[in-house]
């Protein structure tokens, strides 16, 4: 048995205990985790300093370095996140539907945990606690495989969380970290059939595509976001400009930021008059098709074919002119990643047509794509935003981390 | 583009039309299918005769030959199945939950089709119509890849169904058959990423394991059934014997038949006294551990280790003695396939413990495992029985062939 198989087996065994631990038991463990993270935060800060120093020596970009760095304030925020998860309702054990069949069999469908969830993610140390807490609350064991840049922080916080689990009477196998951050262990994790029920990759598009292609364990694809806003000729240009600015500039690095605006040709002039000033202030680079460049002039560079399929995650926006709603819908269904899509229009029928025909996790009328988020949708917290259709679609909260089990009460029934 | 990619693209295009076709439009197409299958059944029967003759010449086993053969009565049954699917409620378009968020955004979750479903199955020609009708009713396009033994029957019936689709105003691409039944096309179908949203293998354990291991498109594993019955010392021996007989002998070839009985040691003698006569009448071969053989004598052969992990699909039963409930639960969780598991007991607490701790799609108290079935569970019809935890678990009816889409109504909302 390899080290990872042993870890998988410990996870599998812990999952049988955790599945029947009950809400009170799981919340007590989460309380213990919140407590130990606050009381012994200095250990975590010290470990994080080692990661940050190594990253600095390695020449990591300031933005990434900032995401890697922990402070007492950030730890306070992470602990607060754990407390919020404690306050959320426990989805496990709820019976969705139950009926007595004509033959007298009583058949119910009960929510149960998925089992063992593996998560491959990048360098943010807060993800380690967020993911572990969401899994624990939903009765799932997690195997965490963070990036090598955060390995000291992750080792420290995982070991603190495991100590908390044991103090609360749960097996430490409920949370574990892959200690070796080489590519080989990531690959082995993708093929840990029989131990891993679901693998969730969190990170860049490359990571997600690789995992989806390579893994033999079931995967949930998250966070691939080529999102569009369609500005209809019946849009209010000022509203469209505000929505576009918010969707592009409020946080360009996230998956629900817009990457491409589709503008109906008759409204283009009025729309850009409203939209350009704010975008220019943020120095947003526009990559436009020929028709749009007639209006935008040297404010835009020519778009190439690849721009219609690129997630910039940056202050860059693809711009395309369309003749009508149907052209916009067809373009979005061909080039979108099925994440978040929005129409700006005052026309009721066009709004309904867009909601019906666009194939995505979240389809908006007159709102920014930035709302696609577990918190904004009222799920309380999220482990990621699914862009696939199987199992869960859109923000994944506690409920999306569950499966079901039919429970059947008989009286000696035979068929 | 390969032939299969072209087929995939036609399917993808058809899926956009079908997704918004509406219940009346889909039911009209199903009516047209039922009509054409009845009116032109002779064409289908003729094509089937070619398959049957080829199979006879090839020396196919009588049981399989029987499953391959169509008759006017069987076609009547298949047409009746289509009519039952017409009568089922349409899951598409239902809004599971909808709320107005504190900021005024109205967010709803709407049921939508999965998109394009590929199905790889073996030689039964009725599956072609069942699967196509279930997919159509749930708004999904299907790509069917049946076995080579039924290729003439499948070509004929698929072409009839496509004619019916067009007559009802839907694209013929809604239903298509992989014309080439070589291993290469099955393999290509498993890797048709971007065209296939879900692949469902229906057939033997080998087929399912191969597809789950090889495919890069999302897969739903169905129909792997190593099912157990645990006879507790507080069971009524007569009830336990009846349940075991039904679960083993009413239809041994299906996935919800029992393969292994676990008998608590103190009840073994009383239980076997009740159970043996009926099993012997059906000449059920018992493969037992040493303790059970002390009671069963030469009525049982010794079990080998592999017997605990074998789906016989035949008149063979593995027999194992256990000391108590917990041993039974641990054994089932280690050796079961997560399909259907049953306890026979009069003890309330043991019944609840079994329901909680056994990890399977369907967990029974005092009933035969044979009830795990879409019809018996009230789903109306099923496309298979999922033994995985992601997306759907247990019998998959129309609802399990859907995904969801968040629809969000704003008033110019920005975040």
Tab-separated table of N, CA and C in Angstrom, chain A residues 12 16 20 97 99 101 103 105 107 109-110 112-115 197-198 212-213 216 218-220 239 242-243 246 250 256 333 352-353 355-368 370-371 373 375-379 388-391 393-395 399-400 403-415, chain B residues 12 16 20 97 99 101 103 105 107 109-110 112-115 197-198 212-213 215-216 218-220 239 242-243 246 250 256 333 352-353 355-368 370-371 373 375-379 388-391 393-395 399-400 403-415:
chain	number	residue	atom	x	y	z
A	12	UNK	N	-11.535	6.520	4.523
A	12	UNK	CA	-12.716	5.684	4.329
A	12	UNK	C	-13.261	5.201	5.671
A	16	UNK	N	-17.122	6.292	7.870
A	16	UNK	CA	-18.238	5.534	8.430
A	16	UNK	C	-18.646	6.079	9.806
A	20	UNK	N	-22.430	9.054	10.740
A	20	UNK	CA	-23.488	8.914	11.748
A	20	UNK	C	-23.169	9.707	13.017
A	97	UNK	N	-38.323	12.963	0.656
A	97	UNK	CA	-39.668	12.509	0.310
A	97	UNK	C	-39.854	11.131	0.917
A	99	UNK	N	-43.002	7.969	1.237
A	99	UNK	CA	-44.390	7.598	0.968
A	99	UNK	C	-44.626	6.128	1.276
A	101	UNK	N	-46.133	2.919	-0.221
A	101	UNK	CA	-46.524	2.399	-1.531
A	101	UNK	C	-47.808	1.572	-1.402
A	103	UNK	N	-48.380	-1.409	-1.820
A	103	UNK	CA	-48.172	-2.700	-1.162
A	103	UNK	C	-47.832	-2.558	0.322
A	105	UNK	N	-45.154	-1.011	1.624
A	105	UNK	CA	-43.752	-0.660	1.876
A	105	UNK	C	-43.669	0.846	2.107
A	107	UNK	N	-41.251	3.916	1.862
A	107	UNK	CA	-39.990	4.231	1.182
A	107	UNK	C	-39.670	5.709	1.352
A	109	UNK	N	-36.465	8.872	1.106
A	109	UNK	CA	-35.138	9.206	0.579
A	109	UNK	C	-34.440	10.147	1.551
A	110	UNK	N	-33.346	9.687	2.110
A	110	UNK	CA	-32.663	10.398	3.181
A	110	UNK	C	-31.353	10.995	2.657
A	112	UNK	N	-27.568	11.807	2.803
A	112	UNK	CA	-26.385	11.241	3.452
A	112	UNK	C	-25.141	11.938	2.877
A	113	UNK	N	-24.000	11.828	3.566
A	113	UNK	CA	-22.796	12.454	3.016
A	113	UNK	C	-22.344	11.746	1.733
A	114	UNK	N	-21.558	12.454	0.937
A	114	UNK	CA	-20.948	11.813	-0.227
A	114	UNK	C	-19.938	10.763	0.216
A	115	UNK	N	-19.217	11.032	1.304
A	115	UNK	CA	-18.238	10.069	1.810
A	115	UNK	C	-16.879	10.719	1.970
A	197	UNK	N	-14.649	9.439	-3.130
A	197	UNK	CA	-15.961	9.455	-3.787
A	197	UNK	C	-16.080	10.593	-4.788
A	198	UNK	N	-15.485	11.730	-4.471
A	198	UNK	CA	-15.547	12.890	-5.356
A	198	UNK	C	-14.255	13.677	-5.227
A	212	UNK	N	-10.022	17.016	-14.877
A	212	UNK	CA	-11.204	16.437	-15.537
A	212	UNK	C	-10.791	15.404	-16.573
A	213	UNK	N	-9.688	15.663	-17.251
A	213	UNK	CA	-9.246	14.747	-18.307
A	213	UNK	C	-8.615	13.488	-17.725
A	216	UNK	N	-9.731	9.235	-12.779
A	216	UNK	CA	-10.675	8.126	-12.911
A	216	UNK	C	-11.714	8.176	-11.796
A	218	UNK	N	-14.700	10.198	-9.672
A	218	UNK	CA	-15.648	11.228	-10.125
A	218	UNK	C	-15.164	12.643	-9.764
A	219	UNK	N	-15.333	13.566	-10.704
A	219	UNK	CA	-14.828	14.927	-10.543
A	219	UNK	C	-15.979	15.915	-10.639
A	220	UNK	N	-15.921	16.988	-9.857
A	220	UNK	CA	-16.815	18.119	-10.090
A	220	UNK	C	-15.974	19.292	-10.562
A	239	UNK	N	-27.808	51.715	-17.238
A	239	UNK	CA	-27.845	50.503	-16.428
A	239	UNK	C	-26.859	49.466	-16.982
A	242	UNK	N	-23.326	50.395	-16.017
A	242	UNK	CA	-23.037	50.134	-14.596
A	242	UNK	C	-22.827	48.640	-14.336
A	243	UNK	N	-23.681	47.830	-14.957
A	243	UNK	CA	-23.581	46.378	-14.766
A	243	UNK	C	-22.272	45.866	-15.354
A	246	UNK	N	-19.329	46.889	-13.127
A	246	UNK	CA	-19.284	46.074	-11.910
A	246	UNK	C	-18.777	44.665	-12.216
A	250	UNK	N	-15.082	45.034	-10.521
A	250	UNK	CA	-15.145	44.958	-9.062
A	250	UNK	C	-14.161	43.908	-8.529
A	256	UNK	N	-16.567	34.712	-11.656
A	256	UNK	CA	-17.842	35.287	-12.078
A	256	UNK	C	-17.694	36.687	-12.680
A	333	UNK	N	-23.850	30.254	-26.099
A	333	UNK	CA	-23.878	28.791	-25.955
A	333	UNK	C	-22.676	28.132	-26.623
A	352	UNK	N	-37.231	36.719	-21.006
A	352	UNK	CA	-37.655	35.328	-20.804
A	352	UNK	C	-36.956	34.396	-21.791
A	353	UNK	N	-36.824	34.835	-23.028
A	353	UNK	CA	-36.160	34.000	-24.035
A	353	UNK	C	-34.706	33.736	-23.635
A	355	UNK	N	-33.407	33.745	-20.559
A	355	UNK	CA	-33.407	32.824	-19.411
A	355	UNK	C	-33.631	31.385	-19.864
A	356	UNK	N	-34.518	31.210	-20.847
A	356	UNK	CA	-34.842	29.859	-21.314
A	356	UNK	C	-33.706	29.263	-22.140
A	357	UNK	N	-33.146	30.054	-23.034
A	357	UNK	CA	-32.295	29.471	-24.074
A	357	UNK	C	-30.811	29.435	-23.725
A	358	UNK	N	-30.361	30.283	-22.811
A	358	UNK	CA	-28.935	30.258	-22.478
A	358	UNK	C	-28.662	29.111	-21.506
A	359	UNK	N	-27.660	28.328	-21.840
A	359	UNK	CA	-27.352	27.108	-21.103
A	359	UNK	C	-26.186	27.381	-20.153
A	360	UNK	N	-26.496	27.766	-18.917
A	360	UNK	CA	-25.440	28.102	-17.956
A	360	UNK	C	-25.946	27.863	-16.540
A	361	UNK	N	-25.000	27.825	-15.600
A	361	UNK	CA	-25.359	27.592	-14.196
A	361	UNK	C	-26.226	28.721	-13.656
A	362	UNK	N	-25.928	29.960	-14.054
A	362	UNK	CA	-26.685	31.119	-13.571
A	362	UNK	C	-26.958	32.046	-14.746
A	363	UNK	N	-28.232	32.346	-14.977
A	363	UNK	CA	-28.605	33.222	-16.088
A	363	UNK	C	-29.358	34.422	-15.504
A	364	UNK	N	-28.857	35.625	-15.818
A	364	UNK	CA	-29.336	36.859	-15.200
A	364	UNK	C	-30.080	37.752	-16.167
A	365	UNK	N	-31.043	38.481	-15.625
A	365	UNK	CA	-31.635	39.612	-16.339
A	365	UNK	C	-31.325	40.867	-15.533
A	366	UNK	N	-30.733	41.843	-16.184
A	366	UNK	CA	-30.488	43.156	-15.567
A	366	UNK	C	-29.755	43.075	-14.224
A	367	UNK	N	-28.692	42.263	-14.195
A	367	UNK	CA	-27.875	42.201	-12.978
A	367	UNK	C	-26.466	41.761	-13.363
A	368	UNK	N	-25.535	42.077	-12.497
A	368	UNK	CA	-24.126	41.734	-12.719
A	368	UNK	C	-23.894	40.236	-12.507
A	370	UNK	N	-21.487	39.038	-11.177
A	370	UNK	CA	-20.708	38.882	-9.940
A	370	UNK	C	-21.515	38.297	-8.782
A	371	UNK	N	-22.831	38.224	-8.934
A	371	UNK	CA	-23.641	37.679	-7.828
A	371	UNK	C	-23.566	36.162	-7.702
A	373	UNK	N	-22.470	33.288	-6.345
A	373	UNK	CA	-21.661	33.109	-5.139
A	373	UNK	C	-22.552	32.487	-4.071
A	375	UNK	N	-22.663	32.792	-0.853
A	375	UNK	CA	-23.181	33.763	0.106
A	375	UNK	C	-24.317	34.578	-0.483
A	376	UNK	N	-24.104	35.120	-1.681
A	376	UNK	CA	-25.122	35.953	-2.329
A	376	UNK	C	-26.389	35.159	-2.633
A	377	UNK	N	-26.233	33.863	-2.922
A	377	UNK	CA	-27.397	33.024	-3.252
A	377	UNK	C	-28.086	32.474	-1.994
A	378	UNK	N	-27.548	32.803	-0.835
A	378	UNK	CA	-28.197	32.374	0.392
A	378	UNK	C	-27.828	30.974	0.850
A	379	UNK	N	-26.728	30.424	0.310
A	379	UNK	CA	-26.312	29.083	0.736
A	379	UNK	C	-25.431	29.142	1.979
A	388	UNK	N	-20.442	22.153	-14.267
A	388	UNK	CA	-20.909	20.967	-14.976
A	388	UNK	C	-22.382	20.766	-14.665
A	389	UNK	N	-23.001	19.860	-15.385
A	389	UNK	CA	-24.436	19.663	-15.183
A	389	UNK	C	-24.745	18.510	-14.244
A	390	UNK	N	-23.827	17.566	-14.131
A	390	UNK	CA	-24.081	16.424	-13.268
A	390	UNK	C	-23.896	16.803	-11.811
A	391	UNK	N	-24.741	16.248	-10.963
A	391	UNK	CA	-24.695	16.362	-9.509
A	391	UNK	C	-25.100	17.738	-8.990
A	393	UNK	N	-24.945	22.228	-9.907
A	393	UNK	CA	-24.623	23.261	-10.879
A	393	UNK	C	-24.714	24.604	-10.181
A	394	UNK	N	-23.695	25.439	-10.375
A	394	UNK	CA	-23.669	26.729	-9.701
A	394	UNK	C	-23.003	26.601	-8.341
A	395	UNK	N	-23.213	27.607	-7.463
A	395	UNK	CA	-22.544	27.584	-6.158
A	395	UNK	C	-22.888	26.320	-5.377
A	399	UNK	N	-25.659	21.450	0.991
A	399	UNK	CA	-26.588	20.505	0.379
A	399	UNK	C	-25.954	19.822	-0.826
A	400	UNK	N	-25.137	20.570	-1.578
A	400	UNK	CA	-24.519	20.020	-2.781
A	400	UNK	C	-23.387	19.048	-2.427
A	403	UNK	N	-25.286	13.164	-0.794
A	403	UNK	CA	-25.904	12.199	-1.682
A	403	UNK	C	-27.204	11.758	-1.003
A	404	UNK	N	-27.807	10.698	-1.482
A	404	UNK	CA	-29.029	10.224	-0.843
A	404	UNK	C	-28.979	8.712	-0.665
A	405	UNK	N	-29.874	8.229	0.150
A	405	UNK	CA	-30.000	6.790	0.408
A	405	UNK	C	-31.489	6.511	0.581
A	406	UNK	N	-32.000	5.513	-0.125
A	406	UNK	CA	-33.384	5.118	0.106
A	406	UNK	C	-33.430	4.229	1.343
A	407	UNK	N	-34.321	4.547	2.278
A	407	UNK	CA	-34.539	3.686	3.437
A	407	UNK	C	-35.943	3.098	3.301
A	408	UNK	N	-36.047	1.780	3.444
A	408	UNK	CA	-37.309	1.096	3.148
A	408	UNK	C	-37.723	0.226	4.340
A	409	UNK	N	-38.930	0.483	4.846
A	409	UNK	CA	-39.455	-0.241	5.992
A	409	UNK	C	-40.488	-1.266	5.517
A	410	UNK	N	-40.192	-2.549	5.719
A	410	UNK	CA	-41.115	-3.594	5.290
A	410	UNK	C	-41.709	-4.362	6.454
A	411	UNK	N	-42.584	-5.297	6.123
A	411	UNK	CA	-43.229	-6.179	7.117
A	411	UNK	C	-43.125	-7.607	6.605
A	412	UNK	N	-41.965	-7.935	6.042
A	412	UNK	CA	-41.811	-9.244	5.421
A	412	UNK	C	-42.153	-9.222	3.939
A	413	UNK	N	-42.072	-8.051	3.325
A	413	UNK	CA	-42.473	-7.900	1.915
A	413	UNK	C	-41.591	-8.681	0.948
A	414	UNK	N	-42.240	-9.386	0.035
A	414	UNK	CA	-41.535	-10.009	-1.093
A	414	UNK	C	-42.255	-9.591	-2.371
A	415	UNK	N	-41.510	-9.690	-3.481
A	415	UNK	CA	-42.035	-9.191	-4.757
A	415	UNK	C	-42.402	-10.361	-5.657
B	12	UNK	N	-25.780	17.953	-30.094
B	12	UNK	CA	-25.651	19.191	-29.316
B	12	UNK	C	-26.602	20.258	-29.850
B	16	UNK	N	-30.356	22.062	-27.958
B	16	UNK	CA	-30.813	23.425	-27.673
B	16	UNK	C	-32.284	23.606	-28.034
B	20	UNK	N	-36.077	23.540	-24.927
B	20	UNK	CA	-37.169	24.499	-24.768
B	20	UNK	C	-38.415	24.063	-25.545
B	97	UNK	N	-36.867	25.947	-5.887
B	97	UNK	CA	-36.892	26.928	-4.808
B	97	UNK	C	-36.689	28.295	-5.425
B	99	UNK	N	-36.453	32.589	-4.154
B	99	UNK	CA	-36.601	33.545	-3.072
B	99	UNK	C	-36.131	34.924	-3.497
B	101	UNK	N	-33.887	37.846	-2.406
B	101	UNK	CA	-32.780	38.098	-1.486
B	101	UNK	C	-32.941	39.484	-0.842
B	103	UNK	N	-31.262	42.041	-1.016
B	103	UNK	CA	-30.993	43.156	-1.939
B	103	UNK	C	-32.043	43.282	-3.042
B	105	UNK	N	-32.799	41.003	-5.379
B	105	UNK	CA	-32.624	40.042	-6.473
B	105	UNK	C	-33.571	38.871	-6.233
B	107	UNK	N	-34.069	35.058	-7.007
B	107	UNK	CA	-33.238	33.936	-7.459
B	107	UNK	C	-34.030	32.643	-7.375
B	109	UNK	N	-34.285	28.352	-8.725
B	109	UNK	CA	-33.560	27.222	-9.307
B	109	UNK	C	-34.525	26.394	-10.133
B	110	UNK	N	-34.260	26.330	-11.410
B	110	UNK	CA	-35.165	25.712	-12.354
B	110	UNK	C	-34.578	24.388	-12.856
B	112	UNK	N	-33.651	21.763	-15.555
B	112	UNK	CA	-33.355	21.767	-16.997
B	112	UNK	C	-32.815	20.392	-17.379
B	113	UNK	N	-32.819	20.074	-18.674
B	113	UNK	CA	-32.260	18.775	-19.076
B	113	UNK	C	-30.752	18.726	-18.840
B	114	UNK	N	-30.215	17.505	-18.759
B	114	UNK	CA	-28.751	17.360	-18.697
B	114	UNK	C	-28.119	17.775	-20.019
B	115	UNK	N	-28.804	17.511	-21.129
B	115	UNK	CA	-28.282	17.899	-22.443
B	115	UNK	C	-28.218	16.705	-23.371
B	197	UNK	N	-22.842	15.058	-22.352
B	197	UNK	CA	-22.879	15.546	-20.971
B	197	UNK	C	-22.796	14.416	-19.968
B	198	UNK	N	-23.394	13.284	-20.267
B	198	UNK	CA	-23.380	12.136	-19.361
B	198	UNK	C	-23.385	10.856	-20.188
B	212	UNK	N	-16.309	3.142	-16.651
B	212	UNK	CA	-15.970	4.038	-15.541
B	212	UNK	C	-14.470	4.344	-15.519
B	213	UNK	N	-13.679	3.362	-15.867
B	213	UNK	CA	-12.217	3.541	-15.830
B	213	UNK	C	-11.726	4.367	-17.005
B	215	UNK	N	-13.560	6.311	-19.437
B	215	UNK	CA	-14.230	7.485	-20.001
B	215	UNK	C	-13.665	8.790	-19.467
B	216	UNK	N	-13.590	9.787	-20.326
B	216	UNK	CA	-13.274	11.139	-19.860
B	216	UNK	C	-14.542	11.985	-19.736
B	218	UNK	N	-18.381	12.577	-18.195
B	218	UNK	CA	-18.968	12.131	-16.922
B	218	UNK	C	-19.791	10.850	-17.106
B	219	UNK	N	-19.646	9.941	-16.141
B	219	UNK	CA	-20.304	8.630	-16.227
B	219	UNK	C	-21.213	8.428	-15.021
B	220	UNK	N	-22.343	7.772	-15.232
B	220	UNK	CA	-23.132	7.280	-14.099
B	220	UNK	C	-23.077	5.762	-14.129
B	239	UNK	N	-40.064	-15.618	8.049
B	239	UNK	CA	-40.043	-14.400	7.242
B	239	UNK	C	-38.693	-14.268	6.533
B	242	UNK	N	-38.531	-16.624	3.566
B	242	UNK	CA	-39.330	-16.145	2.422
B	242	UNK	C	-38.648	-14.997	1.698
B	243	UNK	N	-38.086	-14.074	2.464
B	243	UNK	CA	-37.411	-12.915	1.861
B	243	UNK	C	-36.183	-13.385	1.081
B	246	UNK	N	-37.257	-15.128	-2.163
B	246	UNK	CA	-37.705	-14.156	-3.159
B	246	UNK	C	-36.530	-13.388	-3.752
B	250	UNK	N	-36.548	-15.151	-7.429
B	250	UNK	CA	-37.627	-14.630	-8.279
B	250	UNK	C	-37.082	-14.175	-9.625
B	256	UNK	N	-30.757	-6.490	-8.601
B	256	UNK	CA	-31.243	-6.390	-7.226
B	256	UNK	C	-31.484	-7.763	-6.577
B	333	UNK	N	-20.387	-3.232	4.187
B	333	UNK	CA	-19.717	-2.017	3.703
B	333	UNK	C	-18.393	-2.338	3.014
B	352	UNK	N	-32.865	0.240	13.036
B	352	UNK	CA	-32.435	1.629	12.835
B	352	UNK	C	-30.917	1.716	12.633
B	353	UNK	N	-30.189	0.925	13.397
B	353	UNK	CA	-28.733	0.952	13.262
B	353	UNK	C	-28.314	0.505	11.859
B	355	UNK	N	-30.123	0.690	9.056
B	355	UNK	CA	-30.487	1.752	8.109
B	355	UNK	C	-29.465	2.886	8.140
B	356	UNK	N	-28.987	3.221	9.331
B	356	UNK	CA	-28.032	4.328	9.459
B	356	UNK	C	-26.649	3.961	8.939
B	357	UNK	N	-26.185	2.770	9.266
B	357	UNK	CA	-24.759	2.474	9.088
B	357	UNK	C	-24.429	1.811	7.759
B	358	UNK	N	-25.387	1.176	7.114
B	358	UNK	CA	-25.072	0.526	5.841
B	358	UNK	C	-25.088	1.573	4.729
B	359	UNK	N	-24.033	1.566	3.948
B	359	UNK	CA	-23.806	2.587	2.927
B	359	UNK	C	-24.209	2.020	1.565
B	360	UNK	N	-25.469	2.235	1.182
B	360	UNK	CA	-25.949	1.679	-0.082
B	360	UNK	C	-27.083	2.542	-0.622
B	361	UNK	N	-27.404	2.346	-1.906
B	361	UNK	CA	-28.468	3.132	-2.537
B	361	UNK	C	-29.815	2.853	-1.882
B	362	UNK	N	-30.063	1.580	-1.511
B	362	UNK	CA	-31.342	1.213	-0.905
B	362	UNK	C	-31.064	0.279	0.269
B	363	UNK	N	-31.549	0.647	1.457
B	363	UNK	CA	-31.340	-0.167	2.646
B	363	UNK	C	-32.713	-0.548	3.203
B	364	UNK	N	-32.918	-1.844	3.366
B	364	UNK	CA	-34.228	-2.399	3.707
B	364	UNK	C	-34.273	-2.989	5.104
B	365	UNK	N	-35.444	-2.927	5.705
B	365	UNK	CA	-35.755	-3.703	6.897
B	365	UNK	C	-36.910	-4.638	6.551
B	366	UNK	N	-36.710	-5.916	6.774
B	366	UNK	CA	-37.773	-6.918	6.601
B	366	UNK	C	-38.442	-6.847	5.228
B	367	UNK	N	-37.628	-6.750	4.181
B	367	UNK	CA	-38.181	-6.780	2.826
B	367	UNK	C	-37.107	-7.302	1.885
B	368	UNK	N	-37.572	-7.794	0.744
B	368	UNK	CA	-36.673	-8.335	-0.268
B	368	UNK	C	-35.944	-7.214	-1.005
B	370	UNK	N	-35.342	-7.174	-3.962
B	370	UNK	CA	-35.881	-7.113	-5.319
B	370	UNK	C	-36.755	-5.885	-5.574
B	371	UNK	N	-37.111	-5.150	-4.504
B	371	UNK	CA	-37.963	-3.977	-4.713
B	371	UNK	C	-37.215	-2.774	-5.279
B	373	UNK	N	-36.280	-0.688	-7.748
B	373	UNK	CA	-36.761	-0.630	-9.125
B	373	UNK	C	-37.578	0.652	-9.264
B	375	UNK	N	-40.201	1.397	-11.023
B	375	UNK	CA	-41.643	1.196	-10.935
B	375	UNK	C	-42.088	0.981	-9.505
B	376	UNK	N	-41.377	0.085	-8.788
B	376	UNK	CA	-41.735	-0.224	-7.397
B	376	UNK	C	-41.583	0.999	-6.493
B	377	UNK	N	-40.614	1.875	-6.820
B	377	UNK	CA	-40.383	3.057	-5.992
B	377	UNK	C	-41.296	4.221	-6.383
B	378	UNK	N	-42.142	3.991	-7.387
B	378	UNK	CA	-43.087	5.039	-7.762
B	378	UNK	C	-42.532	6.081	-8.716
B	379	UNK	N	-41.396	5.786	-9.370
B	379	UNK	CA	-40.839	6.761	-10.314
B	379	UNK	C	-41.458	6.605	-11.703
B	388	UNK	N	-23.597	4.805	-7.754
B	388	UNK	CA	-22.618	5.793	-7.311
B	388	UNK	C	-23.311	6.832	-6.456
B	389	UNK	N	-22.512	7.689	-5.814
B	389	UNK	CA	-23.123	8.665	-4.920
B	389	UNK	C	-23.342	10.016	-5.582
B	390	UNK	N	-22.560	10.305	-6.604
B	390	UNK	CA	-22.707	11.601	-7.259
B	390	UNK	C	-23.919	11.611	-8.158
B	391	UNK	N	-24.595	12.739	-8.184
B	391	UNK	CA	-25.732	13.053	-9.058
B	391	UNK	C	-27.008	12.324	-8.673
B	393	UNK	N	-28.647	8.401	-6.953
B	393	UNK	CA	-28.351	7.125	-6.315
B	393	UNK	C	-29.636	6.313	-6.277
B	394	UNK	N	-29.533	5.041	-6.682
B	394	UNK	CA	-30.732	4.199	-6.732
B	394	UNK	C	-31.419	4.345	-8.081
B	395	UNK	N	-32.699	3.911	-8.164
B	395	UNK	CA	-33.400	3.951	-9.451
B	395	UNK	C	-33.438	5.371	-10.012
B	399	UNK	N	-36.688	12.541	-13.142
B	399	UNK	CA	-36.085	13.613	-12.349
B	399	UNK	C	-34.565	13.468	-12.291
B	400	UNK	N	-34.091	12.236	-12.255
B	400	UNK	CA	-32.651	11.992	-12.157
B	400	UNK	C	-31.938	12.262	-13.489
B	403	UNK	N	-30.770	18.429	-14.737
B	403	UNK	CA	-29.829	19.275	-14.023
B	403	UNK	C	-30.611	20.513	-13.582
B	404	UNK	N	-29.922	21.551	-13.147
B	404	UNK	CA	-30.633	22.759	-12.746
B	404	UNK	C	-29.937	23.986	-13.315
B	405	UNK	N	-30.642	25.079	-13.271
B	405	UNK	CA	-30.119	26.357	-13.752
B	405	UNK	C	-30.678	27.425	-12.817
B	406	UNK	N	-29.810	28.280	-12.292
B	406	UNK	CA	-30.320	29.406	-11.519
B	406	UNK	C	-30.787	30.502	-12.474
B	407	UNK	N	-32.015	30.975	-12.272
B	407	UNK	CA	-32.508	32.113	-13.057
B	407	UNK	C	-32.642	33.286	-12.087
B	408	UNK	N	-32.085	34.436	-12.473
B	408	UNK	CA	-32.002	35.569	-11.548
B	408	UNK	C	-32.591	36.811	-12.198
B	409	UNK	N	-33.570	37.385	-11.522
B	409	UNK	CA	-34.250	38.588	-12.022
B	409	UNK	C	-33.753	39.803	-11.254
B	410	UNK	N	-33.116	40.749	-11.972
B	410	UNK	CA	-32.586	41.956	-11.327
B	410	UNK	C	-33.281	43.208	-11.806
B	411	UNK	N	-32.874	44.325	-11.209
B	411	UNK	CA	-33.397	45.653	-11.578
B	411	UNK	C	-32.207	46.577	-11.771
B	412	UNK	N	-31.173	46.076	-12.412
B	412	UNK	CA	-29.940	46.844	-12.539
B	412	UNK	C	-28.981	46.584	-11.384
B	413	UNK	N	-29.094	45.433	-10.744
B	413	UNK	CA	-28.281	45.127	-9.561
B	413	UNK	C	-26.795	44.995	-9.875
B	414	UNK	N	-25.989	45.648	-9.035
B	414	UNK	CA	-24.536	45.448	-9.075
B	414	UNK	C	-24.071	45.110	-7.663
B	415	UNK	N	-22.910	44.477	-7.589
B	415	UNK	CA	-22.411	44.000	-6.300
B	415	UNK	C	-21.240	44.859	-5.846
